[in-house]
Tab-separated table of C-alpha atoms and ligand atoms in Angstrom:
chain	number	residue	atom	x	y	z
P	1	MET	CA	-112.497	-45.954	-4.140
P	2	GLY	CA	-112.856	-42.299	-5.139
P	3	PHE	CA	-109.614	-40.594	-6.134
P	4	MET	CA	-110.040	-38.012	-3.397
P	5	GLN	CA	-110.114	-40.806	-0.847
P	6	GLU	CA	-106.966	-42.108	-2.512
P	7	LEU	CA	-105.282	-38.713	-2.098
P	8	LEU	CA	-106.178	-38.614	1.557
P	9	GLU	CA	-104.705	-42.050	2.059
P	10	TYR	CA	-101.387	-40.897	0.640
P	11	ARG	CA	-101.527	-37.838	2.815
P	12	ALA	CA	-102.277	-39.946	5.899
P	13	LYS	CA	-98.918	-41.697	5.399
P	14	ASP	CA	-97.096	-38.418	6.117
P	15	ILE	CA	-95.686	-38.012	9.604
P	16	PRO	CA	-97.704	-35.444	11.602
P	17	TYR	CA	-95.847	-32.358	12.880
P	18	SER	CA	-96.446	-33.541	16.457
P	19	ARG	CA	-93.730	-36.197	15.821
P	20	VAL	CA	-91.305	-33.885	13.983
P	21	LEU	CA	-88.451	-32.349	15.970
P	22	SER	CA	-86.145	-31.693	13.025
P	23	SER	CA	-88.001	-29.267	10.769
P	24	MET	CA	-87.728	-25.496	10.543
P	25	CYS	CA	-91.249	-25.459	9.123
P	26	THR	CA	-94.348	-25.802	11.261
P	27	ILE	CA	-98.140	-26.005	11.213
P	28	PRO	CA	-99.316	-22.777	9.592
P	29	HIS	CA	-101.247	-20.382	11.802
P	30	PRO	CA	-105.057	-20.715	11.221
P	31	VAL	CA	-105.253	-17.164	9.822
P	32	ALA	CA	-102.472	-18.086	7.380
P	33	VAL	CA	-104.549	-20.970	6.046
P	34	GLU	CA	-107.639	-18.793	5.677
P	35	ALA	CA	-105.690	-16.057	3.879
P	36	HIS	CA	-103.955	-18.648	1.673
P	37	ASN	CA	-107.287	-20.045	0.527
P	38	HIS	CA	-108.481	-16.621	-0.644
P	39	PHE	CA	-105.387	-16.267	-2.860
P	40	ILE	CA	-105.295	-19.741	-4.429
P	41	GLU	CA	-105.744	-18.335	-7.970
P	42	THR	CA	-103.165	-15.591	-7.750
P	43	ASN	CA	-100.011	-15.351	-9.874
P	44	LEU	CA	-97.547	-12.619	-8.950
P	45	GLY	CA	-95.595	-13.477	-12.075
P	46	ASP	CA	-97.993	-11.100	-13.824
P	47	PRO	CA	-98.535	-8.287	-11.327
P	48	GLY	CA	-100.508	-6.090	-13.734
P	49	ILE	CA	-103.310	-8.643	-13.540
P	50	PHE	CA	-102.978	-9.352	-9.819
P	51	ARG	CA	-102.472	-5.720	-8.940
P	52	GLY	CA	-104.162	-5.978	-5.542
P	53	THR	CA	-101.986	-8.922	-4.578
P	54	LYS	CA	-98.916	-6.994	-5.766
P	55	GLU	CA	-99.943	-4.042	-3.596
P	56	LEU	CA	-100.285	-6.440	-0.661
P	57	GLU	CA	-96.774	-7.756	-1.328
P	58	CYS	CA	-95.411	-4.190	-1.257
P	59	GLU	CA	-97.197	-3.612	2.047
P	60	LEU	CA	-95.721	-6.825	3.490
P	61	MET	CA	-92.228	-5.877	2.315
P	62	SER	CA	-92.618	-2.544	4.016
P	63	MET	CA	-93.630	-4.309	7.264
P	64	LEU	CA	-90.613	-6.622	7.023
P	65	GLY	CA	-88.382	-3.673	6.096
P	66	LYS	CA	-89.451	-1.836	9.247
P	67	LEU	CA	-88.838	-4.959	11.330
P	68	LEU	CA	-85.326	-5.099	9.834
P	69	ASN	CA	-84.708	-1.386	10.441
P	70	ASN	CA	-84.898	-0.097	6.877
P	71	GLU	CA	-87.940	1.753	5.534
P	72	ASN	CA	-86.437	1.805	2.031
P	73	ALA	CA	-85.844	-1.947	1.839
P	74	ALA	CA	-87.071	-3.525	-1.391
P	75	GLY	CA	-87.683	-7.173	-2.120
P	76	TYR	CA	-90.261	-9.870	-2.661
P	77	ILE	CA	-91.735	-13.103	-1.353
P	78	CYS	CA	-90.152	-16.090	-3.049
P	79	SER	CA	-90.072	-19.860	-2.882
P	80	GLY	CA	-87.830	-20.003	0.183
P	81	GLY	CA	-84.440	-19.375	1.689
P	82	THR	CA	-82.676	-21.081	-1.198
P	83	GLU	CA	-84.101	-18.716	-3.824
P	84	ALA	CA	-83.574	-15.750	-1.504
P	85	ASN	CA	-79.891	-16.655	-1.085
P	86	ILE	CA	-79.459	-17.157	-4.830
P	87	GLN	CA	-80.963	-13.732	-5.519
P	88	GLY	CA	-78.918	-12.014	-2.813
P	89	ILE	CA	-75.677	-13.298	-4.311
P	90	ARG	CA	-76.868	-12.829	-7.900
P	91	ALA	CA	-77.607	-9.151	-7.231
P	92	ALA	CA	-74.158	-8.703	-5.663
P	93	ARG	CA	-72.559	-10.400	-8.648
P	94	ASN	CA	-74.477	-8.314	-11.175
P	95	LEU	CA	-73.628	-5.088	-9.374
P	96	LYS	CA	-69.997	-5.836	-8.674
P	97	ALA	CA	-68.694	-8.502	-10.923
P	98	ARG	CA	-69.646	-7.717	-14.473
P	99	LYS	CA	-65.998	-6.705	-14.825
P	100	ILE	CA	-64.523	-9.436	-12.645
P	101	LYS	CA	-63.677	-12.661	-14.491
P	102	ASN	CA	-63.523	-15.083	-11.553
P	103	PRO	CA	-65.719	-13.685	-8.786
P	104	ASN	CA	-65.742	-15.308	-5.358
P	105	ILE	CA	-67.735	-14.997	-2.144
P	106	VAL	CA	-66.645	-15.855	1.389
P	107	ILE	CA	-69.161	-17.792	3.465
P	108	PRO	CA	-68.927	-19.449	6.904
P	109	LYS	CA	-68.292	-23.213	7.008
P	110	SER	CA	-71.639	-23.394	8.810
P	111	ALA	CA	-73.564	-21.997	5.812
P	112	HIS	CA	-76.691	-23.738	4.523
P	113	PHE	CA	-76.237	-26.182	1.625
P	114	SER	CA	-78.060	-23.775	-0.700
P	115	PHE	CA	-74.686	-22.035	-1.208
P	116	GLU	CA	-73.479	-25.238	-2.884
P	117	LYS	CA	-76.152	-24.670	-5.529
P	118	ILE	CA	-75.296	-20.982	-5.734
P	119	GLY	CA	-71.669	-21.672	-6.626
P	120	ASP	CA	-72.813	-24.076	-9.305
P	121	ILE	CA	-75.542	-21.886	-10.836
P	122	LEU	CA	-73.866	-18.481	-10.667
P	123	GLY	CA	-70.321	-19.585	-11.461
P	124	VAL	CA	-69.084	-17.865	-8.331
P	125	GLU	CA	-66.248	-19.479	-6.378
P	126	ILE	CA	-67.322	-20.321	-2.827
P	127	ARG	CA	-64.663	-19.835	-0.136
P	128	ARG	CA	-65.418	-21.279	3.277
P	129	ALA	CA	-64.169	-19.488	6.372
P	130	GLU	CA	-63.322	-21.266	9.625
P	131	LEU	CA	-65.496	-21.061	12.739
P	132	ASP	CA	-64.480	-20.122	16.272
P	133	GLU	CA	-64.969	-22.489	19.239
P	134	GLU	CA	-68.590	-21.289	19.567
P	135	TYR	CA	-69.282	-22.115	15.901
P	136	ARG	CA	-69.491	-18.451	14.813
P	137	VAL	CA	-67.555	-17.454	11.734
P	138	ASP	CA	-63.966	-16.436	12.516
P	139	VAL	CA	-63.605	-12.901	11.174
P	140	ALA	CA	-59.815	-13.197	10.786
P	141	SER	CA	-60.334	-16.288	8.634
P	142	VAL	CA	-62.900	-14.376	6.513
P	143	ASP	CA	-60.465	-11.475	6.142
P	144	GLY	CA	-57.713	-13.839	5.023
P	145	LEU	CA	-59.883	-15.283	2.236
P	146	ILE	CA	-60.856	-11.922	0.703
P	147	ASP	CA	-58.993	-10.857	-2.435
P	148	ASP	CA	-59.555	-8.507	-5.395
P	149	ASN	CA	-62.102	-10.907	-6.891
P	150	THR	CA	-64.277	-11.087	-3.771
P	151	ILE	CA	-67.687	-9.575	-4.440
P	152	ALA	CA	-69.517	-10.392	-1.210
P	153	LEU	CA	-69.384	-11.902	2.250
P	154	VAL	CA	-72.147	-13.981	3.781
P	155	GLY	CA	-73.050	-13.939	7.474
P	156	ILE	CA	-75.623	-16.203	9.074
P	157	ALA	CA	-78.112	-15.003	11.663
P	158	GLY	CA	-79.365	-18.339	12.952
P	159	THR	CA	-77.334	-21.202	11.507
P	160	THR	CA	-79.394	-24.149	10.344
P	161	GLU	CA	-77.501	-26.670	12.464
P	162	LEU	CA	-76.911	-24.838	15.757
P	163	GLY	CA	-78.950	-21.633	15.622
P	164	GLN	CA	-75.735	-19.663	16.126
P	165	ILE	CA	-75.406	-16.020	15.035
P	166	ASP	CA	-72.280	-14.794	13.247
P	167	PRO	CA	-70.669	-11.471	14.287
P	168	ILE	CA	-72.571	-9.600	11.575
P	169	ASP	CA	-71.449	-6.228	13.001
P	170	GLU	CA	-67.798	-7.129	12.400
P	171	LEU	CA	-68.535	-8.481	8.927
P	172	SER	CA	-70.342	-5.208	8.223
P	173	LYS	CA	-67.205	-3.205	9.109
P	174	LEU	CA	-65.141	-5.468	6.896
P	175	VAL	CA	-67.336	-5.037	3.804
P	176	ILE	CA	-67.396	-1.252	4.217
P	177	GLU	CA	-63.587	-1.219	4.334
P	178	ARG	CA	-63.390	-3.409	1.242
P	179	SER	CA	-66.322	-1.892	-0.698
P	180	ILE	CA	-68.047	-5.231	-1.185
P	181	GLU	CA	-71.543	-6.533	-0.407
P	182	LEU	CA	-72.789	-8.361	2.697
P	183	HIS	CA	-75.617	-10.866	2.403
P	184	VAL	CA	-77.161	-11.974	5.708
P	185	ASP	CA	-78.857	-15.364	5.722
P	186	ALA	CA	-81.542	-14.951	8.377
P	187	ALA	CA	-83.906	-17.476	6.763
P	188	PHE	CA	-84.646	-18.863	10.214
P	189	GLY	CA	-83.411	-16.175	12.616
P	190	GLY	CA	-85.016	-13.228	10.825
P	191	LEU	CA	-88.333	-13.903	12.520
P	192	VAL	CA	-86.763	-14.916	15.852
P	193	ILE	CA	-83.978	-12.450	16.692
P	194	PRO	CA	-86.066	-9.219	16.501
P	195	PHE	CA	-88.392	-10.693	19.136
P	196	MET	CA	-85.679	-11.730	21.587
P	197	ASP	CA	-84.967	-9.738	24.750
P	198	ASN	CA	-81.507	-8.485	23.799
P	199	PRO	CA	-81.572	-8.806	20.028
P	200	TYR	CA	-78.221	-9.404	18.319
P	201	PRO	CA	-77.312	-6.816	15.671
P	202	PHE	CA	-77.865	-8.485	12.295
P	203	ASP	CA	-80.046	-6.299	10.089
P	204	PHE	CA	-79.989	-3.083	8.004
P	205	LYS	CA	-79.136	-1.077	11.106
P	206	LEU	CA	-75.602	-2.182	10.225
P	207	ASP	CA	-74.519	-0.038	7.268
P	208	GLY	CA	-72.664	-2.827	5.473
P	209	VAL	CA	-75.670	-5.134	5.122
P	210	SER	CA	-76.869	-5.228	1.479
P	211	SER	CA	-79.440	-8.026	1.564
P	212	ILE	CA	-81.259	-10.273	4.031
P	213	THR	CA	-82.973	-13.633	3.609
P	214	ILE	CA	-85.983	-13.953	5.952
P	215	ASP	CA	-88.502	-16.777	5.546
P	216	PRO	CA	-92.107	-16.407	6.724
P	217	HIS	CA	-92.649	-20.151	6.098
P	218	LYS	CA	-90.316	-20.952	8.989
P	219	MET	CA	-90.924	-19.025	12.241
P	220	GLY	CA	-93.451	-16.748	10.501
P	221	MET	CA	-95.979	-19.628	10.491
P	222	ALA	CA	-97.030	-18.779	6.906
P	223	THR	CA	-98.056	-21.422	4.382
P	224	ILE	CA	-95.354	-22.916	2.143
P	225	PRO	CA	-93.976	-21.438	-0.077
P	226	SER	CA	-93.179	-18.154	1.598
P	227	GLY	CA	-89.531	-17.147	1.574
P	228	GLY	CA	-88.296	-13.583	1.685
P	229	ILE	CA	-85.473	-11.536	0.216
P	230	LEU	CA	-84.971	-7.891	1.147
P	231	PHE	CA	-82.369	-5.534	-0.270
P	232	LYS	CA	-81.009	-2.321	1.163
P	233	ASP	CA	-82.682	-0.373	-1.673
P	234	GLU	CA	-84.290	-0.698	-5.119
P	235	ARG	CA	-80.937	-0.578	-6.908
P	236	TYR	CA	-80.375	-4.276	-6.171
P	237	LEU	CA	-83.712	-5.267	-7.703
P	238	ARG	CA	-82.799	-3.313	-10.853
P	239	ALA	CA	-79.601	-5.384	-11.060
P	240	LEU	CA	-81.752	-8.526	-11.267
P	241	GLU	CA	-84.168	-7.398	-13.962
P	242	VAL	CA	-84.783	-9.023	-17.305
P	243	GLU	CA	-87.188	-7.687	-19.957
P	244	THR	CA	-90.603	-9.353	-20.178
P	245	PRO	CA	-92.113	-8.548	-23.585
P	246	TYR	CA	-95.506	-10.269	-23.269
P	247	LEU	CA	-96.492	-9.516	-19.676
P	248	THR	CA	-98.398	-6.597	-18.162
P	249	VAL	CA	-95.117	-5.207	-16.824
P	250	LYS	CA	-91.914	-4.563	-18.764
P	251	ALA	CA	-89.380	-6.209	-16.479
P	252	GLN	CA	-89.084	-8.964	-13.898
P	253	TYR	CA	-86.557	-9.210	-11.060
P	254	THR	CA	-87.732	-12.519	-9.589
P	255	LEU	CA	-85.993	-15.833	-10.236
P	256	THR	CA	-89.166	-17.792	-10.905
P	257	GLY	CA	-91.756	-16.567	-13.407
P	258	THR	CA	-95.185	-17.727	-12.328
P	259	ARG	CA	-95.342	-17.505	-8.553
P	260	PRO	CA	-98.100	-17.731	-5.948
P	261	GLY	CA	-99.560	-14.854	-3.959
P	262	THR	CA	-100.592	-17.299	-1.218
P	263	GLY	CA	-97.353	-16.903	0.741
P	264	VAL	CA	-97.754	-13.133	0.681
P	265	ALA	CA	-101.322	-13.296	1.990
P	266	SER	CA	-100.556	-15.893	4.651
P	267	ALA	CA	-97.432	-14.122	5.941
P	268	TYR	CA	-99.271	-10.800	6.040
P	269	ALA	CA	-102.215	-12.345	7.911
P	270	VAL	CA	-99.972	-13.806	10.616
P	271	LEU	CA	-97.957	-10.631	11.175
P	272	LYS	CA	-101.084	-8.451	11.225
P	273	THR	CA	-102.949	-10.798	13.564
P	274	LEU	CA	-100.133	-11.343	16.048
P	275	GLY	CA	-98.336	-8.020	15.810
P	276	PHE	CA	-94.938	-7.497	17.416
P	277	GLU	CA	-96.140	-8.539	20.880
P	278	GLY	CA	-97.865	-11.679	19.586
P	279	MET	CA	-94.738	-12.775	17.713
P	280	LYS	CA	-92.687	-12.095	20.834
P	281	LYS	CA	-94.953	-14.431	22.816
P	282	ILE	CA	-94.532	-17.224	20.256
P	283	VAL	CA	-90.749	-16.826	20.279
P	284	GLU	CA	-90.673	-16.726	24.106
P	285	GLU	CA	-92.693	-19.936	24.242
P	286	CYS	CA	-90.300	-21.671	21.823
P	287	LEU	CA	-87.283	-20.487	23.838
P	288	LYS	CA	-88.918	-21.704	27.047
P	289	ASN	CA	-89.571	-25.122	25.495
P	290	THR	CA	-85.971	-25.228	24.239
P	291	LYS	CA	-84.860	-24.824	27.871
P	292	ILE	CA	-87.163	-27.686	28.857
P	293	MET	CA	-85.569	-29.876	26.168
P	294	VAL	CA	-82.102	-28.976	27.490
P	295	GLU	CA	-83.103	-29.872	31.061
P	296	GLU	CA	-84.630	-33.190	29.983
P	297	MET	CA	-81.623	-34.137	27.859
P	298	GLU	CA	-79.144	-33.101	30.555
P	299	ALA	CA	-81.043	-35.260	33.017
P	300	LEU	CA	-80.376	-38.162	30.622
P	301	GLY	CA	-76.664	-37.343	30.648
P	302	PHE	CA	-76.379	-35.430	27.360
P	303	GLU	CA	-74.501	-32.185	26.856
P	304	ALA	CA	-75.495	-29.402	24.445
P	305	VAL	CA	-72.943	-28.509	21.746
P	306	ILE	CA	-73.444	-24.812	22.528
P	307	GLU	CA	-75.839	-23.247	24.957
P	308	PRO	CA	-78.815	-22.563	22.666
P	309	ILE	CA	-79.119	-18.986	21.402
P	310	MET	CA	-82.464	-19.550	19.750
P	311	ASN	CA	-84.881	-22.468	19.458
P	312	VAL	CA	-82.389	-24.874	17.882
P	313	VAL	CA	-80.296	-27.181	20.044
P	314	CYS	CA	-77.844	-30.036	19.437
P	315	PHE	CA	-76.560	-32.660	21.872
P	316	LYS	CA	-73.228	-34.441	21.497
P	317	THR	CA	-73.331	-38.191	20.979
P	318	ASP	CA	-71.367	-40.737	18.955
P	319	LYS	CA	-74.588	-42.677	18.451
P	320	ALA	CA	-76.393	-39.846	16.618
P	321	GLU	CA	-77.173	-41.848	13.458
P	322	GLU	CA	-78.242	-44.898	15.431
P	323	PHE	CA	-80.611	-42.840	17.595
P	324	LYS	CA	-82.083	-41.153	14.549
P	325	GLU	CA	-82.826	-44.489	12.866
P	326	GLU	CA	-84.291	-46.092	15.975
P	327	LEU	CA	-86.520	-43.072	16.591
P	328	TYR	CA	-87.683	-43.000	12.976
P	329	LYS	CA	-88.921	-46.593	13.409
P	330	MET	CA	-91.138	-45.160	16.166
P	331	ASP	CA	-92.281	-42.333	13.854
P	332	TRP	CA	-90.168	-39.692	15.597
P	333	VAL	CA	-88.164	-37.450	13.295
P	334	ILE	CA	-84.997	-35.862	14.612
P	335	SER	CA	-81.887	-34.828	12.707
P	336	THR	CA	-78.158	-35.112	13.194
P	337	ILE	CA	-75.091	-32.998	12.546
P	338	ARG	CA	-71.645	-34.310	11.664
P	339	GLU	CA	-69.297	-31.766	13.203
P	340	PRO	CA	-69.338	-32.424	16.130
P	341	LYS	CA	-71.380	-35.655	16.044
P	342	ALA	CA	-74.700	-34.693	17.607
P	343	ILE	CA	-78.463	-35.009	17.462
P	344	ARG	CA	-80.382	-31.877	16.603
P	345	PHE	CA	-83.774	-30.504	17.615
P	346	VAL	CA	-85.657	-27.499	16.292
P	347	ILE	CA	-88.213	-26.394	18.861
P	348	MET	CA	-90.853	-24.919	16.570
P	349	PRO	CA	-94.276	-23.724	17.820
P	350	HIS	CA	-95.692	-27.241	17.290
P	351	VAL	CA	-93.053	-28.732	19.620
P	352	SER	CA	-94.975	-28.123	22.834
P	353	GLU	CA	-93.945	-29.175	26.319
P	354	GLU	CA	-96.248	-32.183	25.901
P	355	VAL	CA	-94.537	-33.203	22.639
P	356	ILE	CA	-91.158	-32.943	24.375
P	357	LYS	CA	-92.326	-35.089	27.319
P	358	ASN	CA	-93.738	-37.728	24.929
P	359	PHE	CA	-90.520	-37.720	22.991
P	360	ILE	CA	-88.297	-38.043	26.047
P	361	SER	CA	-90.366	-40.936	27.335
P	362	ASP	CA	-89.807	-42.837	24.052
P	363	PHE	CA	-86.179	-41.752	23.800
P	364	ARG	CA	-85.484	-43.251	27.245
P	365	LYS	CA	-86.495	-46.663	25.875
P	366	ILE	CA	-83.843	-46.408	23.167
P	367	ILE	CA	-80.934	-45.262	25.277
K	1	PLP	C1	-83.879	-23.127	5.900
K	1	PLP	C2	-82.679	-22.344	5.552
K	1	PLP	C3	-82.375	-22.061	4.219
K	1	PLP	C4	-83.142	-22.649	3.058
K	1	PLP	O1	-84.471	-22.323	3.022
K	1	PLP	P1	-85.497	-23.123	2.093
K	1	PLP	O2	-86.781	-22.444	2.364
K	1	PLP	O3	-85.449	-24.553	2.541
K	1	PLP	O4	-85.037	-22.976	0.683
K	1	PLP	C5	-81.302	-21.230	3.984
K	1	PLP	N1	-80.561	-20.747	4.989
K	1	PLP	C6	-80.809	-21.028	6.276
K	1	PLP	C7	-79.938	-20.439	7.361
K	1	PLP	C8	-81.878	-21.850	6.603
K	1	PLP	O5	-82.113	-22.142	7.901
């Protein structure tokens, strides 16, 4: 057997996206794949060599900056939301905390687990604020956790578990009062909210927002890896720089060294091909299918934890783990949340009405 055949056999063991209702990633758009293939050799770790690719990255950042209401935004395409969150907090720490011995940040209890890593790596204390009954961060709780050592707050625009959006406008007022930074984790929601009918305020339009995580490899249908971090202005990138003696450029603000240009090309291709209206259609379709999922699940007697805001929805059940295991035996992948006990679905572009109907028909057999 040729080794290539062997590779394909391993790959064939993977579960196809058409059976995956738990992932925030999806099948890349065909133009993303084509663009990716043209940039296979690129390394943005040395932008003096890949100067065209670097120029393309600047162009993409300017497109994302405009989408997030800030023409001066500066940032780069990274490995994902985790790296973007690390860099957002690292910049805040470097700007604010070089004098503070025991810096802390206040994040919502609903924050992504990447903040666990951030506390560990950056030596920043992580304080977790309570949520309100709709699972948004409770601003009074955030306020109560701030002290003289607080360098930044984190708000989430599209929580991983429920797709909820924190009151970023209120957090923005709070950070301005306190002269601290505000990092918005919109890894998922960044490419959903701007295309919704009455978009929630979450971006640089709010004066307090210092940095935003926005991942093209989630709703942007780019190839993996394609995460994004944008800062209010260049000053934050300068705070991240280290000297790079043997490269074509003198300094580097990224966390990784060698890094692909494929995510830049694929994200750019999708946004250019679809445009604002095309993205809006994709988001509308996902929201429509989320409604279908709600109707189907309600017909089976389930109740949503919150009425879905975006294309993420959870349904209360004490049997969440049991359902997940039984479904996995049938090659269906769903996920669960612990608080409250529920099963969770992410209705990505690959989760079509047909996928939902197939799923529900199998799910009936289990319940
Ligand atoms: C997915 C996600 C992340 C992490 O992104 P990765 O690309 O997996 O590193 C961070 N924050 C939120 C809100 C997310 O949904």
